[in-house]
Structure formats: structure tokens, C-alpha cells
PDB file of N, CA and C in Angstrom:
ATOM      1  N   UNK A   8    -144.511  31.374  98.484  1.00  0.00           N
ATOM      2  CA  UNK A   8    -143.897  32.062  97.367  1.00  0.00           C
ATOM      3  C   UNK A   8    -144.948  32.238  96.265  1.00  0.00           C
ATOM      4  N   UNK A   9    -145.093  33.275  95.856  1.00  0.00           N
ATOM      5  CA  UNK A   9    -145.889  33.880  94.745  1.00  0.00           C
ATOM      6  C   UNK A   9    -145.811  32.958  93.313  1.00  0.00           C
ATOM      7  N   UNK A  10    -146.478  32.759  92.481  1.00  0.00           N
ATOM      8  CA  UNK A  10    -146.165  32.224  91.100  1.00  0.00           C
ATOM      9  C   UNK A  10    -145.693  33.544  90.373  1.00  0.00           C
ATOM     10  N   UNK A  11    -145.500  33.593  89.255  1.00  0.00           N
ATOM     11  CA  UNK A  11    -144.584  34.980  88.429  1.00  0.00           C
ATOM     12  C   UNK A  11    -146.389  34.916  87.976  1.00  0.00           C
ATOM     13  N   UNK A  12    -147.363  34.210  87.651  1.00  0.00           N
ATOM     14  CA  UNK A  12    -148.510  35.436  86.878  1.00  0.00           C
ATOM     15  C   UNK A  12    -148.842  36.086  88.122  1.00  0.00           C
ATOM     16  N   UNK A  13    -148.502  35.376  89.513  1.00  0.00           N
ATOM     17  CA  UNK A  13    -149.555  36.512  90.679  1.00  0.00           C
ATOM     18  C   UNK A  13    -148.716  37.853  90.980  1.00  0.00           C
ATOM     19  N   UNK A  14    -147.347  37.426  90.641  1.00  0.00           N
ATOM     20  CA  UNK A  14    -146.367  38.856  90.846  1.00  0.00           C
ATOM     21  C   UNK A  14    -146.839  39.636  89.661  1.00  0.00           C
ATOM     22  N   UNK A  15    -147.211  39.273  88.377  1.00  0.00           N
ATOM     23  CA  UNK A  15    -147.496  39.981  87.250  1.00  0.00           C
ATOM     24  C   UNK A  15    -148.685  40.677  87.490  1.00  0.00           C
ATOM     25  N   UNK A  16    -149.786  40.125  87.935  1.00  0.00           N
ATOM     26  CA  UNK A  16    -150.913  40.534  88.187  1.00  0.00           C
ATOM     27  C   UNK A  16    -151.033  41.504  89.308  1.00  0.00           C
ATOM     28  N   UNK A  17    -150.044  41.740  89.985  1.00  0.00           N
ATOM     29  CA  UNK A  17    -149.705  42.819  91.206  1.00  0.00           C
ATOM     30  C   UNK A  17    -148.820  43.846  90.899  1.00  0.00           C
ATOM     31  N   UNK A  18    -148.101  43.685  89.715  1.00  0.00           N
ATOM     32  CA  UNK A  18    -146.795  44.763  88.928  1.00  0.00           C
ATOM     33  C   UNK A  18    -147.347  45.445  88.336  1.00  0.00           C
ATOM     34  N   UNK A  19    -147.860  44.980  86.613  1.00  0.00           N
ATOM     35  CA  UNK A  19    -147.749  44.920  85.698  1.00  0.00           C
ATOM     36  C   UNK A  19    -148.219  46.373  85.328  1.00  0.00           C
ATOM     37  N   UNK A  20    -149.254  46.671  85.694  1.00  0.00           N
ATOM     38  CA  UNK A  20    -150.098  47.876  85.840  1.00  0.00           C
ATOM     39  C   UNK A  20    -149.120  49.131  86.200  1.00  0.00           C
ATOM     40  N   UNK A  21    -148.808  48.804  87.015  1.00  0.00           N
ATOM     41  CA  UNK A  21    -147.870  49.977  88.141  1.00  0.00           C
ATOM     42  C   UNK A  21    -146.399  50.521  87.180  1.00  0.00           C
ATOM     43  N   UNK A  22    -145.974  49.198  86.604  1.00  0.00           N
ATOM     44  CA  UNK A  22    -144.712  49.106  85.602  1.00  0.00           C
ATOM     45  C   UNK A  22    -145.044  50.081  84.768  1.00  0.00           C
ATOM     46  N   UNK A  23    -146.063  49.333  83.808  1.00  0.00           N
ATOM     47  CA  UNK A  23    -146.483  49.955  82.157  1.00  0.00           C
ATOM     48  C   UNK A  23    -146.869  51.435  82.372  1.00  0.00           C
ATOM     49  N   UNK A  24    -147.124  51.870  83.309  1.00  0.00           N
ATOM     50  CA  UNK A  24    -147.446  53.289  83.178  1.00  0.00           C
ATOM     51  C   UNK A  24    -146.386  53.902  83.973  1.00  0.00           C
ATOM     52  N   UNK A  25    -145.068  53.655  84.504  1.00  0.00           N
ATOM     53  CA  UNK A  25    -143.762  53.934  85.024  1.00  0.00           C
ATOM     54  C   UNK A  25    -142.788  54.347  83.914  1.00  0.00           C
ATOM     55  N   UNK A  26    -142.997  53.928  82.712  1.00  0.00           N
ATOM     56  CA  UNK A  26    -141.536  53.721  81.779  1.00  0.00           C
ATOM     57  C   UNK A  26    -140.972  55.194  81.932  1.00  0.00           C
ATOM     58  N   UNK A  27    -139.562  54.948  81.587  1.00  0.00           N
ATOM     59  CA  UNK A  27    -139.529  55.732  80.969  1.00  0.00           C
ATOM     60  C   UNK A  27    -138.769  56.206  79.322  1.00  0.00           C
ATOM     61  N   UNK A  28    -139.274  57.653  79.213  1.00  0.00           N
ATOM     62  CA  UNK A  28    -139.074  58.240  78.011  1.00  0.00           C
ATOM     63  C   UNK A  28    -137.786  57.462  77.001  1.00  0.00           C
ATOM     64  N   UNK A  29    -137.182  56.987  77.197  1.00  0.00           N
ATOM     65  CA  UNK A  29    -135.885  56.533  76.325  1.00  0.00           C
ATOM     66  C   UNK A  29    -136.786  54.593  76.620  1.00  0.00           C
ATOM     67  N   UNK A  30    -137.232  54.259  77.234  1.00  0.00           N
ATOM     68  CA  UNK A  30    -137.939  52.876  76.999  1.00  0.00           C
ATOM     69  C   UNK A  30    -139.141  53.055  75.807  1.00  0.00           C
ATOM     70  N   UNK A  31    -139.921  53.936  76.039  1.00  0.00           N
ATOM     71  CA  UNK A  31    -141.116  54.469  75.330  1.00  0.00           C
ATOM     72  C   UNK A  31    -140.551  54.273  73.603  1.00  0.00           C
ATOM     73  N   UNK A  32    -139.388  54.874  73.591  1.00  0.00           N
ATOM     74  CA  UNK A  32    -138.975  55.144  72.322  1.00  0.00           C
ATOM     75  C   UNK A  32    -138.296  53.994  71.706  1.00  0.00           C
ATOM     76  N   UNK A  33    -137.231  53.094  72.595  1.00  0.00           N
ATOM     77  CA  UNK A  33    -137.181  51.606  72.392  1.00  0.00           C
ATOM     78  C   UNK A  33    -138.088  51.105  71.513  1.00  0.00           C
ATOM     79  N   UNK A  34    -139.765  50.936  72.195  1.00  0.00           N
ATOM     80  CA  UNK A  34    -140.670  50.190  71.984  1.00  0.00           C
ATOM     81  C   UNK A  34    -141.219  50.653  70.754  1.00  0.00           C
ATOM     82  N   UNK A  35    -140.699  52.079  70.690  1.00  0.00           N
ATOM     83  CA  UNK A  35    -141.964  52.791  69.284  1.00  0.00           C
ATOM     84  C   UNK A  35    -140.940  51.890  68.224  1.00  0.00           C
ATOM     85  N   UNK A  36    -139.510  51.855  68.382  1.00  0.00           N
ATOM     86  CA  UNK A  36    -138.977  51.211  67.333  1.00  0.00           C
ATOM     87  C   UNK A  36    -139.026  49.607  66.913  1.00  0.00           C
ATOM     88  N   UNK A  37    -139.355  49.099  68.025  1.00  0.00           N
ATOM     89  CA  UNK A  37    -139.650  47.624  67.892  1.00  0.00           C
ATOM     90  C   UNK A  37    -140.870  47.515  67.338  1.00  0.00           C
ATOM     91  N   UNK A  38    -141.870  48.217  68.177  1.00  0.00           N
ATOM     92  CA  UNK A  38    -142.944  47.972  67.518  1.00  0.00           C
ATOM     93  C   UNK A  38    -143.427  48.701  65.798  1.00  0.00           C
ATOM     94  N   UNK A  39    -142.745  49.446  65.455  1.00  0.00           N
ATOM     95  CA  UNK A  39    -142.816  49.909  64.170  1.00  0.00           C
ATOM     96  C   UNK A  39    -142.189  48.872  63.350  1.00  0.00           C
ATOM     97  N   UNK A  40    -140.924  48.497  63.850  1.00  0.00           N
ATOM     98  CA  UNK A  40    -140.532  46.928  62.916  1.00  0.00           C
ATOM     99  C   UNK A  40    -141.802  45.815  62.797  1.00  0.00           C
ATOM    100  N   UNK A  41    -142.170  45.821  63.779  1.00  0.00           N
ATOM    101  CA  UNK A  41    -143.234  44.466  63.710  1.00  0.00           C
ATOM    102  C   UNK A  41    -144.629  44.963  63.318  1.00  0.00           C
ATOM    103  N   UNK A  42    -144.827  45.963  63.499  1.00  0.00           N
ATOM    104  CA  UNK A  42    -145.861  46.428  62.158  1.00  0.00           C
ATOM    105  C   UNK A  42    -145.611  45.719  60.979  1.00  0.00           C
ATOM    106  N   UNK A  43    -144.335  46.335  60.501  1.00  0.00           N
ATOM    107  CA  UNK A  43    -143.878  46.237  59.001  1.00  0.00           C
ATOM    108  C   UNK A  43    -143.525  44.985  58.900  1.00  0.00           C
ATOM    109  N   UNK A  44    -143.265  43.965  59.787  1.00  0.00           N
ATOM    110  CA  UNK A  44    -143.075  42.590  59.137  1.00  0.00           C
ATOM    111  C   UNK A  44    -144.498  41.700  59.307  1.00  0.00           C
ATOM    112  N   UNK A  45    -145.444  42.684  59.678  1.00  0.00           N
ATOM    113  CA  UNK A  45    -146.872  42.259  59.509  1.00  0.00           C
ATOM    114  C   UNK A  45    -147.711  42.465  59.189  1.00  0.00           C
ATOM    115  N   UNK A  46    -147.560  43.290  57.557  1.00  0.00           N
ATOM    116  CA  UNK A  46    -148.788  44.525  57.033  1.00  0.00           C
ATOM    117  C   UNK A  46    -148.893  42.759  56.318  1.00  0.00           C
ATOM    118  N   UNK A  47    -150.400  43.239  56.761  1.00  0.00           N
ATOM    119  CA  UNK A  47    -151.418  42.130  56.237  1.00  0.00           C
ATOM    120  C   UNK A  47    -152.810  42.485  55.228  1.00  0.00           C
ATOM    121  N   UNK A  48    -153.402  42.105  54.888  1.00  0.00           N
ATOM    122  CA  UNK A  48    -155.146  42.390  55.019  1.00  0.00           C
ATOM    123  C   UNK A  48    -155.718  42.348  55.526  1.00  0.00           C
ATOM    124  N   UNK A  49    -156.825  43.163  55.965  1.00  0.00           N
ATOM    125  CA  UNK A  49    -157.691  43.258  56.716  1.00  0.00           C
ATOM    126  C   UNK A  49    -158.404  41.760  56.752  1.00  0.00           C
ATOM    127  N   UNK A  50    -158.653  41.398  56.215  1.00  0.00           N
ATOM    128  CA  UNK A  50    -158.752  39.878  56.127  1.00  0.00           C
ATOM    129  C   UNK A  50    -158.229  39.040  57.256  1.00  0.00           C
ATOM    130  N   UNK A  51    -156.889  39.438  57.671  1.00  0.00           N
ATOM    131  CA  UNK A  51    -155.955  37.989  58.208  1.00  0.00           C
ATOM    132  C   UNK A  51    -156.580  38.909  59.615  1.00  0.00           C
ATOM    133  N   UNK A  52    -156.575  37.816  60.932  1.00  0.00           N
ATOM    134  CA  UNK A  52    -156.405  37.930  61.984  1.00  0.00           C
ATOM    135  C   UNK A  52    -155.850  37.896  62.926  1.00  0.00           C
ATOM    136  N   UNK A  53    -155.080  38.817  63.982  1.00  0.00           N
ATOM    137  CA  UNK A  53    -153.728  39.025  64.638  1.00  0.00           C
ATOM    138  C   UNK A  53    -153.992  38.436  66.407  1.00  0.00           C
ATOM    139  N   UNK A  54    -153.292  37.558  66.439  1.00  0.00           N
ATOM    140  CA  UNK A  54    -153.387  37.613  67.995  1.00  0.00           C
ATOM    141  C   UNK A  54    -151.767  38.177  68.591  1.00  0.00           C
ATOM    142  N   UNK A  55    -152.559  39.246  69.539  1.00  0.00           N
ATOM    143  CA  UNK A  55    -151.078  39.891  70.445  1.00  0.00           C
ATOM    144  C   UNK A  55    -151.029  38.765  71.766  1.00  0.00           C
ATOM    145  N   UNK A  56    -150.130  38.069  71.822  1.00  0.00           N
ATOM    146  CA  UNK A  56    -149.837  37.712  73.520  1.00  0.00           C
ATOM    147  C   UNK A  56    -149.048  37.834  74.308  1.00  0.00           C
ATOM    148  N   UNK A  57    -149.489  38.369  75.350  1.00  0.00           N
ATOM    149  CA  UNK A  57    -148.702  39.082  76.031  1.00  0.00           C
ATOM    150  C   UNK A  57    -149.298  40.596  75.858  1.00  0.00           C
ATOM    151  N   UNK A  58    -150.228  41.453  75.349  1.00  0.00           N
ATOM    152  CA  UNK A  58    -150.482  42.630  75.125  1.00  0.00           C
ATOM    153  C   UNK A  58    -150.382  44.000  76.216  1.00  0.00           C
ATOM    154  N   UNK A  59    -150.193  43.541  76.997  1.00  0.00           N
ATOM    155  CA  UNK A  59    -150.086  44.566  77.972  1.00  0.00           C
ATOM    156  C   UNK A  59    -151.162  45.823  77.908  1.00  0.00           C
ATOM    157  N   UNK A  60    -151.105  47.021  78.141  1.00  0.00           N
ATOM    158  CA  UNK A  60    -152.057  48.140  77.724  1.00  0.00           C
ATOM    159  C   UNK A  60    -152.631  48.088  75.914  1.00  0.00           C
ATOM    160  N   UNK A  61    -152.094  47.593  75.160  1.00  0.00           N
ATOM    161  CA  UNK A  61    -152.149  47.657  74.012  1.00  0.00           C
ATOM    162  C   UNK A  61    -151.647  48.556  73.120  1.00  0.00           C
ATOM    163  N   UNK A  62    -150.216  48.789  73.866  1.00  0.00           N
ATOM    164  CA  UNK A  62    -149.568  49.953  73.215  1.00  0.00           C
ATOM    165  C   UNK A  62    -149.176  49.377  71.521  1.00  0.00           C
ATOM    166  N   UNK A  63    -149.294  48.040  71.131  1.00  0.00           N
ATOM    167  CA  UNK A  63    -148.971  47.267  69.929  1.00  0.00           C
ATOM    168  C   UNK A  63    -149.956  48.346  69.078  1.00  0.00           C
ATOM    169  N   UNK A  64    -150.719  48.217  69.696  1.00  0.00           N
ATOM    170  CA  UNK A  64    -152.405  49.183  68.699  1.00  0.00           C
ATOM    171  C   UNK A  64    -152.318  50.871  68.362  1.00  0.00           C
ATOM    172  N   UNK A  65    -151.373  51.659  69.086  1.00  0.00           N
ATOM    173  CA  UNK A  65    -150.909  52.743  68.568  1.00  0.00           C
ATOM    174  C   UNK A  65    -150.040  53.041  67.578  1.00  0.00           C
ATOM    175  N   UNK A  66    -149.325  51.392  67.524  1.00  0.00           N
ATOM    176  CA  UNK A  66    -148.644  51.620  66.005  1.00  0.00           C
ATOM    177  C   UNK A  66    -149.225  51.284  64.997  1.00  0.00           C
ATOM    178  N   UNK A  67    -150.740  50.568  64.776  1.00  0.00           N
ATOM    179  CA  UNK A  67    -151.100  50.411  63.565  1.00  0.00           C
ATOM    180  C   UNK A  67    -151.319  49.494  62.781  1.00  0.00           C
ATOM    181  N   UNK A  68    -151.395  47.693  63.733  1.00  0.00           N
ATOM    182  CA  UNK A  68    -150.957  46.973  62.626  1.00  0.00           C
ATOM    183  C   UNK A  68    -152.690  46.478  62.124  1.00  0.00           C
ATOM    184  N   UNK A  69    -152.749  46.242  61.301  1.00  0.00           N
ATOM    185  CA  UNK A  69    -153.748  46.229  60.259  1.00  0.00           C
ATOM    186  C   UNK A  69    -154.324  45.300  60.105  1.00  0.00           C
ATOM    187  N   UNK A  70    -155.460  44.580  60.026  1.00  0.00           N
ATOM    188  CA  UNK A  70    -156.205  43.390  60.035  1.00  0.00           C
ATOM    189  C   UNK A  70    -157.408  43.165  61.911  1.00  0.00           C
ATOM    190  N   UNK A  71    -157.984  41.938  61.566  1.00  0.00           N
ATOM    191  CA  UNK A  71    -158.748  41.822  62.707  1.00  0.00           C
ATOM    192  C   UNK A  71    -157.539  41.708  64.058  1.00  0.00           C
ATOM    193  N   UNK A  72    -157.860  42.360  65.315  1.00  0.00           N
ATOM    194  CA  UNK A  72    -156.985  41.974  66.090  1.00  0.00           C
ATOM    195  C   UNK A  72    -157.321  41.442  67.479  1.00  0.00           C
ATOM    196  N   UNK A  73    -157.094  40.432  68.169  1.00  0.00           N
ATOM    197  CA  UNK A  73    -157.528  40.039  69.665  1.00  0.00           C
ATOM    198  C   UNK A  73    -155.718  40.181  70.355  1.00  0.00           C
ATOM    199  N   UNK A  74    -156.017  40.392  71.246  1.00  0.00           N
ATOM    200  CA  UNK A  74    -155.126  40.699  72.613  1.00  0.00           C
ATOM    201  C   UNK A  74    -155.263  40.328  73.735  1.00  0.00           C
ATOM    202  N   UNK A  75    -153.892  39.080  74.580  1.00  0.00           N
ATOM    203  CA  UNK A  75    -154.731  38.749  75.469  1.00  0.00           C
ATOM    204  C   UNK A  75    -153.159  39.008  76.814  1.00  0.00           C
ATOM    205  N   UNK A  76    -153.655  39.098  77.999  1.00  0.00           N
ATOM    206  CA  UNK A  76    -152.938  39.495  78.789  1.00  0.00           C
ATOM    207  C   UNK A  76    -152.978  38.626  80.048  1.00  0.00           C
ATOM    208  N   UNK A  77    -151.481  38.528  81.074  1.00  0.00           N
ATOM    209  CA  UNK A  77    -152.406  37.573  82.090  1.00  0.00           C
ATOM    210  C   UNK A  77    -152.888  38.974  83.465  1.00  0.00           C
ATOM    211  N   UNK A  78    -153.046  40.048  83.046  1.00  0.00           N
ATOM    212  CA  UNK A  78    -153.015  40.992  84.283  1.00  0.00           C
ATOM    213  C   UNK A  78    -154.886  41.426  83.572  1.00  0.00           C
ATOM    214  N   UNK A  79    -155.690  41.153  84.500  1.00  0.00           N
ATOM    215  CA  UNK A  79    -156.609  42.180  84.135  1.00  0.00           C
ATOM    216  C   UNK A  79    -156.679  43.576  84.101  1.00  0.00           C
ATOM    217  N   UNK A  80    -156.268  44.161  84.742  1.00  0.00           N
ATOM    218  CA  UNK A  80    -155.720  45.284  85.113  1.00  0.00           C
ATOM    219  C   UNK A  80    -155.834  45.915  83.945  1.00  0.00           C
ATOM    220  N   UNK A  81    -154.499  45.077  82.742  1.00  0.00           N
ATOM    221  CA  UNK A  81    -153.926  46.118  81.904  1.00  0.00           C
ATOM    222  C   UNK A  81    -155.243  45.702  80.889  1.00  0.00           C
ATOM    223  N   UNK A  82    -155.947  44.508  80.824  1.00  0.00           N
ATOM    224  CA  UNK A  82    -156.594  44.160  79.674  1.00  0.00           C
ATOM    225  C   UNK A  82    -157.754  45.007  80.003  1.00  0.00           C
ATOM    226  N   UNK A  83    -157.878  45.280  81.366  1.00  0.00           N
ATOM    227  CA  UNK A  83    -159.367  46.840  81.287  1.00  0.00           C
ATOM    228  C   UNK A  83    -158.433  48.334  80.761  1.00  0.00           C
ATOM    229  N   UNK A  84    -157.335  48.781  81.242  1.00  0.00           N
ATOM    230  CA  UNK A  84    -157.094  49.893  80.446  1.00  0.00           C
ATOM    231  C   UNK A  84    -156.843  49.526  78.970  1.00  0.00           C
ATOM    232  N   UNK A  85    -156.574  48.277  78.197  1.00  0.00           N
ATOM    233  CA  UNK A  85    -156.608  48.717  77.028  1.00  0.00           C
ATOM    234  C   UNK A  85    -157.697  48.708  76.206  1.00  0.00           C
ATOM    235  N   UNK A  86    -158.823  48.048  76.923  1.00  0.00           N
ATOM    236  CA  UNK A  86    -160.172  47.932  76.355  1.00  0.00           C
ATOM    237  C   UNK A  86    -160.639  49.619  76.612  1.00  0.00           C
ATOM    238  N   UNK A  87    -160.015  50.326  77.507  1.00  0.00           N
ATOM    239  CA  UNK A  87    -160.439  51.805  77.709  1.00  0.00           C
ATOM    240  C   UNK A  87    -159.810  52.678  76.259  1.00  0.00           C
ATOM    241  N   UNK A  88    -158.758  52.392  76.205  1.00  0.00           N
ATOM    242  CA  UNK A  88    -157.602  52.879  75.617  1.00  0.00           C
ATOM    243  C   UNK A  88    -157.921  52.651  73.774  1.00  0.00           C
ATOM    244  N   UNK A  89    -158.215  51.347  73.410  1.00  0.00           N
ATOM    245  CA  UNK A  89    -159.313  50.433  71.868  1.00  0.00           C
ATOM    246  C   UNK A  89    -159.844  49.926  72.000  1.00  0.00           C
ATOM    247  N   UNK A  90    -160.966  50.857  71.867  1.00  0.00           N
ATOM    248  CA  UNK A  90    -162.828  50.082  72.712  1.00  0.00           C
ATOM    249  C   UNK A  90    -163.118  49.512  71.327  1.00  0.00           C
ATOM    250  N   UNK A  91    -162.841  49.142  70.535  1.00  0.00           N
ATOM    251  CA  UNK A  91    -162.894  48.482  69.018  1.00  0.00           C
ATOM    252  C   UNK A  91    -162.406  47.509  68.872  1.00  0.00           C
ATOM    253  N   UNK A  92    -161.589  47.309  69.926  1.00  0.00           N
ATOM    254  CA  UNK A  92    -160.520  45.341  69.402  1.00  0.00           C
ATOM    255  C   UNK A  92    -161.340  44.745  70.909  1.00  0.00           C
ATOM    256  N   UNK A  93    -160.571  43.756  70.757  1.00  0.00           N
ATOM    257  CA  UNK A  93    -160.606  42.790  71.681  1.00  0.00           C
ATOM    258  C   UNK A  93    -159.362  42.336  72.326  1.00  0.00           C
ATOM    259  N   UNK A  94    -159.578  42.387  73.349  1.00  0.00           N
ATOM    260  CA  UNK A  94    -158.729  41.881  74.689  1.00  0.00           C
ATOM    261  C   UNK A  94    -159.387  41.224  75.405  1.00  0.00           C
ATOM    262  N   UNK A  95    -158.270  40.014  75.907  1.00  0.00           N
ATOM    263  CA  UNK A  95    -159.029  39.174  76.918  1.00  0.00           C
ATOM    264  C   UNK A  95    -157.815  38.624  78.125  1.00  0.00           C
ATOM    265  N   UNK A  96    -158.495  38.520  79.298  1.00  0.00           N
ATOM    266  CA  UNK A  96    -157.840  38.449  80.399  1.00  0.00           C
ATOM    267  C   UNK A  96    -157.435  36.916  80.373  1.00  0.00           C
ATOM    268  N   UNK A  97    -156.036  36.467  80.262  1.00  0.00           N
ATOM    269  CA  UNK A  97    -156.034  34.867  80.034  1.00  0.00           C
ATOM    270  C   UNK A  97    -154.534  34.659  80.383  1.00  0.00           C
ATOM    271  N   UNK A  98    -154.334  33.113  80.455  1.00  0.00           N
ATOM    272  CA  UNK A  98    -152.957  32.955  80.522  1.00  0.00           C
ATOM    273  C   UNK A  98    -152.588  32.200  79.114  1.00  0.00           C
ATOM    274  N   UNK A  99    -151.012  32.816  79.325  1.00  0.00           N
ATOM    275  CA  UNK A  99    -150.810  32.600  77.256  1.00  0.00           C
ATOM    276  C   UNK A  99    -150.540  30.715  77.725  1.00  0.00           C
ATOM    277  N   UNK A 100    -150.013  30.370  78.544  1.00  0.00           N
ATOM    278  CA  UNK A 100    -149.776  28.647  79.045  1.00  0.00           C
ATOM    279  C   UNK A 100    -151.131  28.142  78.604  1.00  0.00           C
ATOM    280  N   UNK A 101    -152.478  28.978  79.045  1.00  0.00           N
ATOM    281  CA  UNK A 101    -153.695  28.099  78.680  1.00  0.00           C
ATOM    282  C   UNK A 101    -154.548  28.696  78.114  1.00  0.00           C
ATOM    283  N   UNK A 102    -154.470  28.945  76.501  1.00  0.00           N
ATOM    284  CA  UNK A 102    -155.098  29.743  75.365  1.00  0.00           C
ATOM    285  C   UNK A 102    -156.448  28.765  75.178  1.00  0.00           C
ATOM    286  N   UNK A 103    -157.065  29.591  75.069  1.00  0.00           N
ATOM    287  CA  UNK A 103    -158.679  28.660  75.314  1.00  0.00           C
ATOM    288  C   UNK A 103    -159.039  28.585  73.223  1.00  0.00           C
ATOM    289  N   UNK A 104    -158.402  29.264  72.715  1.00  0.00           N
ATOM    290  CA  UNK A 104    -158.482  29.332  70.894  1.00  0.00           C
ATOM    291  C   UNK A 104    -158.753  28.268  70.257  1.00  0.00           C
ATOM    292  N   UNK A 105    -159.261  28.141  69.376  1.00  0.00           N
ATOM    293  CA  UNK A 105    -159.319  26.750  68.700  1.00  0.00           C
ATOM    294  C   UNK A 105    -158.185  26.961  67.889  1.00  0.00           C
ATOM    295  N   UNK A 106    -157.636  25.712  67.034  1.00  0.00           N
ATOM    296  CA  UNK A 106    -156.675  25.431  66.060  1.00  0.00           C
ATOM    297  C   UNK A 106    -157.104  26.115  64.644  1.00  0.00           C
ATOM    298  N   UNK A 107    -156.250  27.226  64.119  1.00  0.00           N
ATOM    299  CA  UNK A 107    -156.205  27.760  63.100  1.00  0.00           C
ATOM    300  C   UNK A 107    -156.917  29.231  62.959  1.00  0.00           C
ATOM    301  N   UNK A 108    -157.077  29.326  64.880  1.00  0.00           N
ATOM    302  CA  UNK A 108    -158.056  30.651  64.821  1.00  0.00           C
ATOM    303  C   UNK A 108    -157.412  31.921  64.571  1.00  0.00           C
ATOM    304  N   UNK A 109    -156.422  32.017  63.837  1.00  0.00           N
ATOM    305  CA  UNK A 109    -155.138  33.073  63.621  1.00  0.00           C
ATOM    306  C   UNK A 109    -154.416  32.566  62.388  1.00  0.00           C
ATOM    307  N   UNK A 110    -154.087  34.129  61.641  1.00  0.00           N
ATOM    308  CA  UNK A 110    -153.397  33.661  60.482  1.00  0.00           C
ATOM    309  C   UNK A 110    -151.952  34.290  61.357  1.00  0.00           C
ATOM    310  N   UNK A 111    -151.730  35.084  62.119  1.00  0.00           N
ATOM    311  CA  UNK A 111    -150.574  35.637  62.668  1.00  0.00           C
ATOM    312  C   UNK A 111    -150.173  35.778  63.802  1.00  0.00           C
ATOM    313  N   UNK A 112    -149.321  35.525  64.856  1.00  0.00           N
ATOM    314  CA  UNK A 112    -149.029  35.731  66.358  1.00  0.00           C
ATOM    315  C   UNK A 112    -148.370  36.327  66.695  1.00  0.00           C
ATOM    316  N   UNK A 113    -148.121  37.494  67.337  1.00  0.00           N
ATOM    317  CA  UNK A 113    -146.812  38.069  67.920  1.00  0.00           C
ATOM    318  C   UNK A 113    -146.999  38.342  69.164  1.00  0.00           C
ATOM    319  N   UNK A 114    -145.519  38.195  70.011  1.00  0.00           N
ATOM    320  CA  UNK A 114    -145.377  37.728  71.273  1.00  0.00           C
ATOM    321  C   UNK A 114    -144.211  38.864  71.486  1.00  0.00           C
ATOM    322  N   UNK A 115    -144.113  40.184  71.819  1.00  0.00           N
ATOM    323  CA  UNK A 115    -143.345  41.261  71.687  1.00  0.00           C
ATOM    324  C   UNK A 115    -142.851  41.163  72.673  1.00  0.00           C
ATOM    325  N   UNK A 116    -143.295  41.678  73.832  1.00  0.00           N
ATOM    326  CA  UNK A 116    -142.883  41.924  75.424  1.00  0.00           C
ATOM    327  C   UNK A 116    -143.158  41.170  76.401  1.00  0.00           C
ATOM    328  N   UNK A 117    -142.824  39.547  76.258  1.00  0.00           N
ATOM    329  CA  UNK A 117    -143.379  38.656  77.264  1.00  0.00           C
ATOM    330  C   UNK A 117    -142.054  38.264  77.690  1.00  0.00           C
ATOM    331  N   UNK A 118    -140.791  38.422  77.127  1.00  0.00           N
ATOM    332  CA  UNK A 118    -140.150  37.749  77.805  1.00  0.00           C
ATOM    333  C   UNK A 118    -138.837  37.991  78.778  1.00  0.00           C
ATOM    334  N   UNK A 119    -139.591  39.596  78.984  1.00  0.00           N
ATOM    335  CA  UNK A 119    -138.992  40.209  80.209  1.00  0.00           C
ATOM    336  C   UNK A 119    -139.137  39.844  81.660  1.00  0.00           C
TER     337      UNK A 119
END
């Protein structure tokens, strides 16, 4: 039997570029809320986990940002997609970060 990151790491890719149009628009609204409950300064630093393609990054949110995913897959299209941030291929169970390396976390779409 598979673990759920090796099923993730065999989906995830195939999924995120499947949605459809009435999901797309779901997400523009979630993720426009969580913009806005996270306009920061450029100053503070954002970790996405769970980032998937990095569709979080088409809405805008503001400050330094890292992104980490457990599918490589999606963490090479979003490094294609914002060749300017950072993404990293990891599992969110074993965050390699030191303590305090983030003023902010959001965890949007992991717990589908």
C-alpha cells in the first residue's frame, strides 16, 4: 500500500492542471481572502505549505515568500511559473527551517 505523499507525488501534477472552471474561481476567492488577512511588509516573510503550482503567487501576497510542496513535480512548474520566489521540494511533517524563520504561515490547500 502506497503512503498518501507517494499517491501525492503520482496525482498531484495531473490534478492541479485538471480543475475545473467553477474550482478555479472557488480558489481565486479564498485566496483573495488570505491575501487580505495577510498584507504585510515587505519586510515580514511568508511560508506557503502545501504550495502546490503556486497559484497563492498570482494573487499577490506581499513580502519575502518561500513555498514548499511534497510533489516535485509541482515545485518545478512553479519555480517555471515565479522564477523570483522560492520553492522547495519537502515534506511539511519534516520542515528542515530553523525556529522563528517566518513571521507568517499559511496552509490553504493541504487538507484535501
Amino acid at each position: 500500500m502506497e503512503t498518501t505523499a507517494q499517491f501525492y507525488q503520482k496525482q498531484a501534477y495531473t490534478w492541479q492542471t485538471n480543475v475545473d472552471d467553477l474550482f478555479r474561481f472557488a480558489l481565486s476567492v479564498l485566496f483573495t481572502k488570505a491575501k487580505e488577512k495577510l498584507a504585510s511588509s515587505d519586510q515580514e516573510k511568508l511560508l506557503e505549505v502545501g504550495c502546490g503550482m503556486g497559484e497563492f503567487l498570482d494573487y499577490g501576497p506581499s513580502g519575502q515568500y518561500v513555498g514548499i510542496d511534497v510533489s516535485e513535480e509541482n515545485v518545478a512548474q512553479a519555480r517555471k511559473k515565479h522564477p523570483g520566489k522560492e520553492f522547495q521540494a519537502m515534506d511539511a511533517t519534516r520542515m528542515s527551517f530553523g525556529d522563528s524563520s517566518f513571521d507568517k504561515v499559511v496552509c490553504i490547500e493541504t487538507i484535501e
